[in-house]
């Protein structure tokens, strides 16, 4: 799938940078597809990954931060990007643009399409090298480096399933929610659908990790109550870890989740009997 980085600041603001490969590195190293040697940009700073019609980003722990919509990314955590997401790498700022499948009850605005010409000369000038050429051996080196980095991250962190990261730790299915805000009805509906899709096997022990969640609505608490009710007939069990105390109070208010096992520590959730 092709998507675009729209330059959002500086003299080149509004210029589209087409991304047409599944693994795209940004950084100051020669192996990066978008190479920029500025203060605040690490050698291998971050990686953009496409799977199907979804786009994700990973901070590669270069020592320099990566921001999405003003929020700093945790190194090694793969984060979903959407049309309109704002990406900041050092002094560079981009807006993500692609034809994202519309969410229920939500009409994603398609802006900046008029500037999405595919001017190869401008693309090579900014993205690749000053001589307007990107040699095949450099491309192969970059792709190989990106693949090795991402394979290593996936082996340690599980597999991204939309807005979730799902992994197995012993007999526990660990589900980390990658969204900061569990508020919007359309987002909650999509997350619920992804949980139902990937947790349909019987006899599961599902530990949901909410470390990344900074805001949660009562609708989100109801979603977890519905998840527990849905898992019950499958002889599967649900527990929560690393949830903020005020969110825990919302879960305790529902009859279905008033006795839900909740752990302040992920390791306790993985080792306790529930």
Short mmCIF file of C-alpha atoms in Angstrom, two decimals:
data_model
loop_
_atom_site.label_atom_id
_atom_site.label_comp_id
_atom_site.label_asym_id
_atom_site.label_seq_id
_atom_site.Cartn_x
_atom_site.Cartn_y
_atom_site.Cartn_z
CA UNK A 1 0.00 0.00 0.00
CA UNK A 2 1.23 3.50 -0.80
CA UNK A 3 0.92 6.30 1.73
CA UNK A 4 2.33 9.81 1.98
CA UNK A 5 4.32 11.88 4.44
CA UNK A 6 3.14 15.48 3.96
CA UNK A 7 5.84 17.94 5.03
CA UNK A 8 4.16 20.14 7.66
CA UNK A 9 6.80 22.81 8.37
CA UNK A 10 9.66 24.65 6.72
CA UNK A 11 10.24 25.73 3.14
CA UNK A 12 8.97 22.42 1.78
CA UNK A 13 5.66 22.51 3.71
CA UNK A 14 2.91 20.80 1.73
CA UNK A 15 5.29 18.62 -0.27
CA UNK A 16 4.16 14.96 -0.43
CA UNK A 17 6.72 12.19 0.10
CA UNK A 18 5.37 8.90 -1.28
CA UNK A 19 6.18 5.76 0.73
CA UNK A 20 5.76 2.64 -1.37
CA UNK A 21 7.62 -0.05 0.60
CA UNK A 22 6.58 -2.04 3.69
CA UNK A 23 9.59 -1.07 5.82
CA UNK A 24 10.69 2.57 5.72
CA UNK A 25 13.45 3.88 8.00
CA UNK A 26 13.90 7.52 9.03
CA UNK A 27 17.22 8.65 10.50
CA UNK A 28 20.67 10.03 9.81
CA UNK A 29 22.26 6.70 8.83
CA UNK A 30 22.95 5.88 5.15
CA UNK A 31 20.75 2.78 5.49
CA UNK A 32 17.65 4.92 6.02
CA UNK A 33 15.26 5.58 3.15
CA UNK A 34 14.62 9.10 4.47
CA UNK A 35 18.01 10.34 5.60
CA UNK A 36 18.27 13.68 7.39
CA UNK A 37 21.33 14.76 9.36
CA UNK A 38 19.96 17.25 11.88
CA UNK A 39 20.26 17.60 15.66
CA UNK A 40 17.57 15.54 17.34
CA UNK A 41 17.53 12.80 14.68
CA UNK A 42 19.08 9.45 15.59
CA UNK A 43 21.02 7.23 13.22
CA UNK A 44 18.12 4.77 12.93
CA UNK A 45 15.45 6.90 14.52
CA UNK A 46 12.11 5.25 13.69
CA UNK A 47 10.53 2.78 11.28
CA UNK A 48 7.25 3.05 9.37
CA UNK A 49 5.61 -0.31 8.67
CA UNK A 50 2.65 -1.13 6.45
CA UNK A 51 0.55 -4.29 6.77
CA UNK A 52 -2.42 -4.62 4.47
CA UNK A 53 -4.06 -1.20 4.57
CA UNK A 54 -2.70 -0.16 7.98
CA UNK A 55 0.34 1.93 8.88
CA UNK A 56 2.39 1.60 12.09
CA UNK A 57 5.43 3.37 13.54
CA UNK A 58 8.14 2.14 15.92
CA UNK A 59 10.71 4.24 17.77
CA UNK A 60 14.01 2.39 17.37
CA UNK A 61 15.54 3.60 20.65
CA UNK A 62 18.20 5.78 19.03
CA UNK A 63 18.35 8.05 22.07
CA UNK A 64 16.26 10.74 20.36
CA UNK A 65 12.47 10.88 20.89
CA UNK A 66 9.71 10.32 18.33
CA UNK A 67 6.37 12.10 18.72
CA UNK A 68 2.94 11.21 17.34
CA UNK A 69 0.20 13.80 17.85
CA UNK A 70 2.37 15.44 20.50
CA UNK A 71 2.82 12.21 22.51
CA UNK A 72 6.26 10.68 22.94
CA UNK A 73 6.51 7.05 21.80
CA UNK A 74 7.87 4.32 24.02
CA UNK A 75 10.92 2.74 22.29
CA UNK A 76 10.14 -0.70 20.87
CA UNK A 77 6.37 -0.19 20.98
CA UNK A 78 4.69 -0.36 17.59
CA UNK A 79 2.01 2.33 17.35
CA UNK A 80 -0.82 2.58 14.79
CA UNK A 81 -1.00 5.66 12.58
CA UNK A 82 -4.13 7.05 10.97
CA UNK A 83 -4.86 9.54 8.21
CA UNK A 84 -4.12 12.93 9.74
CA UNK A 85 -1.67 11.68 12.41
CA UNK A 86 1.18 14.16 13.02
CA UNK A 87 4.69 12.67 13.17
CA UNK A 88 7.67 14.61 14.57
CA UNK A 89 11.26 13.40 14.21
CA UNK A 90 13.77 15.96 15.49
CA UNK A 91 13.01 19.22 13.63
CA UNK A 92 11.03 17.37 10.94
CA UNK A 93 7.24 17.34 11.06
CA UNK A 94 4.93 15.33 8.79
CA UNK A 95 1.24 14.55 8.47
CA UNK A 96 0.31 10.99 7.50
CA UNK A 97 -2.03 10.78 4.52
CA UNK A 98 -3.60 7.68 3.00
CA UNK A 99 -6.99 6.31 2.10
CA UNK A 100 -7.87 4.74 5.41
CA UNK A 101 -10.94 2.54 5.61
CA UNK A 102 -13.63 4.58 7.32
CA UNK A 103 -14.60 3.62 10.86
CA UNK A 104 -18.26 3.16 11.74
CA UNK A 105 -19.92 6.47 12.65
CA UNK A 106 -16.90 8.37 11.58
CA UNK A 107 -16.09 10.11 8.33
CA UNK A 108 -12.32 10.54 8.07
CA UNK A 109 -11.51 13.79 6.33
CA UNK A 110 -9.41 13.43 3.20
CA UNK A 111 -7.41 16.60 2.98
CA UNK A 112 -4.30 17.63 1.05
CA UNK A 113 -5.17 15.37 -1.89
CA UNK A 114 -4.60 18.22 -4.31
CA UNK A 115 -0.92 18.29 -3.38
CA UNK A 116 -0.38 14.56 -3.81
CA UNK A 117 1.24 14.77 -7.23
CA UNK A 118 4.00 12.21 -7.64
CA UNK A 119 6.91 14.45 -8.57
CA UNK A 120 9.88 12.07 -8.55
CA UNK A 121 12.45 14.86 -8.82
CA UNK A 122 11.21 16.56 -5.65
CA UNK A 123 10.82 13.23 -3.89
CA UNK A 124 14.42 12.20 -4.52
CA UNK A 125 15.71 15.67 -3.64
CA UNK A 126 14.24 15.54 -0.13
CA UNK A 127 14.00 11.86 0.67
CA UNK A 128 17.00 10.24 -0.81
CA UNK A 129 20.38 11.67 -1.78
CA UNK A 130 21.61 14.97 -3.16
CA UNK A 131 22.51 13.36 -6.49
CA UNK A 132 18.83 12.37 -7.00
CA UNK A 133 19.70 8.69 -7.17
CA UNK A 134 19.03 5.88 -4.74
CA UNK A 135 21.21 2.92 -5.68
CA UNK A 136 19.85 -0.61 -5.50
CA UNK A 137 22.56 -1.80 -3.12
CA UNK A 138 21.66 0.99 -0.67
CA UNK A 139 18.00 0.04 -0.91
CA UNK A 140 18.81 -3.60 -0.18
CA UNK A 141 20.96 -2.61 2.81
CA UNK A 142 18.19 -0.41 4.21
CA UNK A 143 15.51 -3.05 3.72
CA UNK A 144 17.71 -5.69 5.34
CA UNK A 145 18.48 -3.47 8.33
CA UNK A 146 14.83 -2.53 8.80
CA UNK A 147 13.69 -6.14 8.52
CA UNK A 148 16.21 -7.27 11.12
CA UNK A 149 15.20 -4.52 13.53
CA UNK A 150 11.48 -5.13 13.18
CA UNK A 151 11.80 -8.91 13.33
CA UNK A 152 13.68 -8.58 16.60
CA UNK A 153 11.06 -6.24 18.03
CA UNK A 154 8.18 -8.49 16.97
CA UNK A 155 9.80 -11.57 18.51
CA UNK A 156 10.05 -9.77 21.86
CA UNK A 157 6.83 -7.81 21.88
CA UNK A 158 4.26 -10.03 20.17
CA UNK A 159 2.22 -9.28 17.10
CA UNK A 160 0.32 -6.11 16.38
CA UNK A 161 -3.36 -6.67 15.62
CA UNK A 162 -4.75 -3.29 14.68
CA UNK A 163 -4.91 -1.26 17.91
CA UNK A 164 -3.78 -4.21 20.02
CA UNK A 165 -0.48 -6.01 20.59
CA UNK A 166 -1.10 -9.67 21.35
CA UNK A 167 1.49 -12.09 22.70
CA UNK A 168 1.67 -15.35 24.63
CA UNK A 169 3.49 -15.55 27.95
CA UNK A 170 3.22 -19.10 29.26
CA UNK A 171 -0.49 -19.95 29.54
CA UNK A 172 -1.55 -16.28 29.41
CA UNK A 173 -2.67 -14.35 26.34
CA UNK A 174 -1.36 -10.83 26.93
CA UNK A 175 -3.24 -8.05 25.16
CA UNK A 176 -1.73 -4.56 25.31
CA UNK A 177 -4.02 -1.76 24.18
CA UNK A 178 -1.97 0.66 22.08
CA UNK A 179 -4.42 3.58 22.22
CA UNK A 180 -3.85 6.53 24.56
CA UNK A 181 -7.52 7.46 24.70
CA UNK A 182 -10.39 4.99 25.05
CA UNK A 183 -13.11 7.58 24.55
CA UNK A 184 -14.51 7.80 21.02
CA UNK A 185 -17.38 5.46 20.22
CA UNK A 186 -15.98 4.54 16.81
CA UNK A 187 -12.54 3.67 18.25
CA UNK A 188 -14.08 1.59 21.02
CA UNK A 189 -16.21 -0.31 18.50
CA UNK A 190 -13.11 -1.12 16.45
CA UNK A 191 -11.09 -2.22 19.48
CA UNK A 192 -13.97 -4.42 20.65
CA UNK A 193 -14.22 -5.99 17.20
CA UNK A 194 -10.46 -6.71 17.20
CA UNK A 195 -10.65 -8.30 20.64
CA UNK A 196 -13.54 -10.53 19.63
CA UNK A 197 -11.73 -11.49 16.42
CA UNK A 198 -8.46 -12.48 18.10
CA UNK A 199 -9.72 -13.91 21.40
CA UNK A 200 -12.31 -16.33 20.04
CA UNK A 201 -10.50 -19.54 21.05
CA UNK A 202 -11.88 -21.33 24.14
CA UNK A 203 -10.13 -21.74 27.50
CA UNK A 204 -8.03 -18.60 27.30
CA UNK A 205 -6.59 -16.63 30.18
CA UNK A 206 -6.63 -13.06 28.84
CA UNK A 207 -4.62 -10.37 30.62
CA UNK A 208 -5.34 -6.90 29.24
CA UNK A 209 -2.50 -4.41 29.81
CA UNK A 210 -3.75 -0.79 29.99
CA UNK A 211 -0.39 0.84 30.75
CA UNK A 212 -0.64 3.14 27.71
CA UNK A 213 -4.20 4.32 28.34
CA UNK A 214 -4.34 7.86 29.72
CA UNK A 215 -8.05 8.55 29.32
CA UNK A 216 -10.96 6.14 29.50
CA UNK A 217 -14.71 6.74 29.30
CA UNK A 218 -17.53 4.86 31.00
CA UNK A 219 -18.27 3.38 27.57
CA UNK A 220 -14.79 1.84 27.59
CA UNK A 221 -15.46 0.32 31.02
CA UNK A 222 -18.70 -1.10 29.64
CA UNK A 223 -16.74 -2.54 26.69
CA UNK A 224 -14.54 -4.55 29.12
CA UNK A 225 -17.64 -5.70 30.99
CA UNK A 226 -19.08 -6.95 27.70
CA UNK A 227 -15.77 -8.64 26.88
CA UNK A 228 -15.84 -10.55 30.17
CA UNK A 229 -19.44 -11.65 29.52
CA UNK A 230 -18.48 -12.72 25.99
CA UNK A 231 -15.47 -14.75 27.20
CA UNK A 232 -17.43 -16.56 29.93
CA UNK A 233 -19.31 -19.09 27.75
CA UNK A 234 -15.99 -19.96 26.08
CA UNK A 235 -14.56 -20.95 29.49
CA UNK A 236 -12.09 -18.10 29.10
CA UNK A 237 -11.07 -15.74 31.89
CA UNK A 238 -10.26 -12.03 31.89
CA UNK A 239 -7.96 -9.92 34.08
CA UNK A 240 -6.62 -6.36 33.82
CA UNK A 241 -3.20 -4.98 34.72
CA UNK A 242 -1.53 -1.57 34.99
CA UNK A 243 -4.77 0.40 34.98
CA UNK A 244 -5.06 3.86 36.54
CA UNK A 245 -6.91 3.86 39.90
CA UNK A 246 -9.70 6.16 38.67
CA UNK A 247 -10.38 3.82 35.73
CA UNK A 248 -10.46 0.84 38.08
CA UNK A 249 -13.34 2.52 39.93
CA UNK A 250 -15.38 2.63 36.73
CA UNK A 251 -14.89 -1.11 36.19
CA UNK A 252 -15.92 -1.88 39.77
CA UNK A 253 -19.21 -0.07 39.16
CA UNK A 254 -20.43 -2.73 36.69
CA UNK A 255 -21.90 -5.93 38.18
CA UNK A 256 -20.08 -8.05 35.60
CA UNK A 257 -16.66 -6.58 36.45
CA UNK A 258 -17.00 -5.64 40.14
CA UNK A 259 -14.86 -8.69 41.07
CA UNK A 260 -12.62 -8.58 37.99
CA UNK A 261 -8.98 -9.48 38.86
CA UNK A 262 -6.98 -6.25 38.55
CA UNK A 263 -3.22 -6.10 39.09
CA UNK A 264 -1.09 -2.99 39.52
CA UNK A 265 1.88 -4.93 38.16
CA UNK A 266 1.99 -6.93 34.92
CA UNK A 267 4.25 -9.61 36.41
CA UNK A 268 1.76 -10.24 39.21
CA UNK A 269 -0.94 -10.67 36.63
CA UNK A 270 1.18 -13.20 34.78
CA UNK A 271 2.09 -15.23 37.87
CA UNK A 272 -1.05 -15.04 40.03
CA UNK A 273 -3.88 -17.56 39.94
CA UNK A 274 -7.12 -16.11 38.64
#
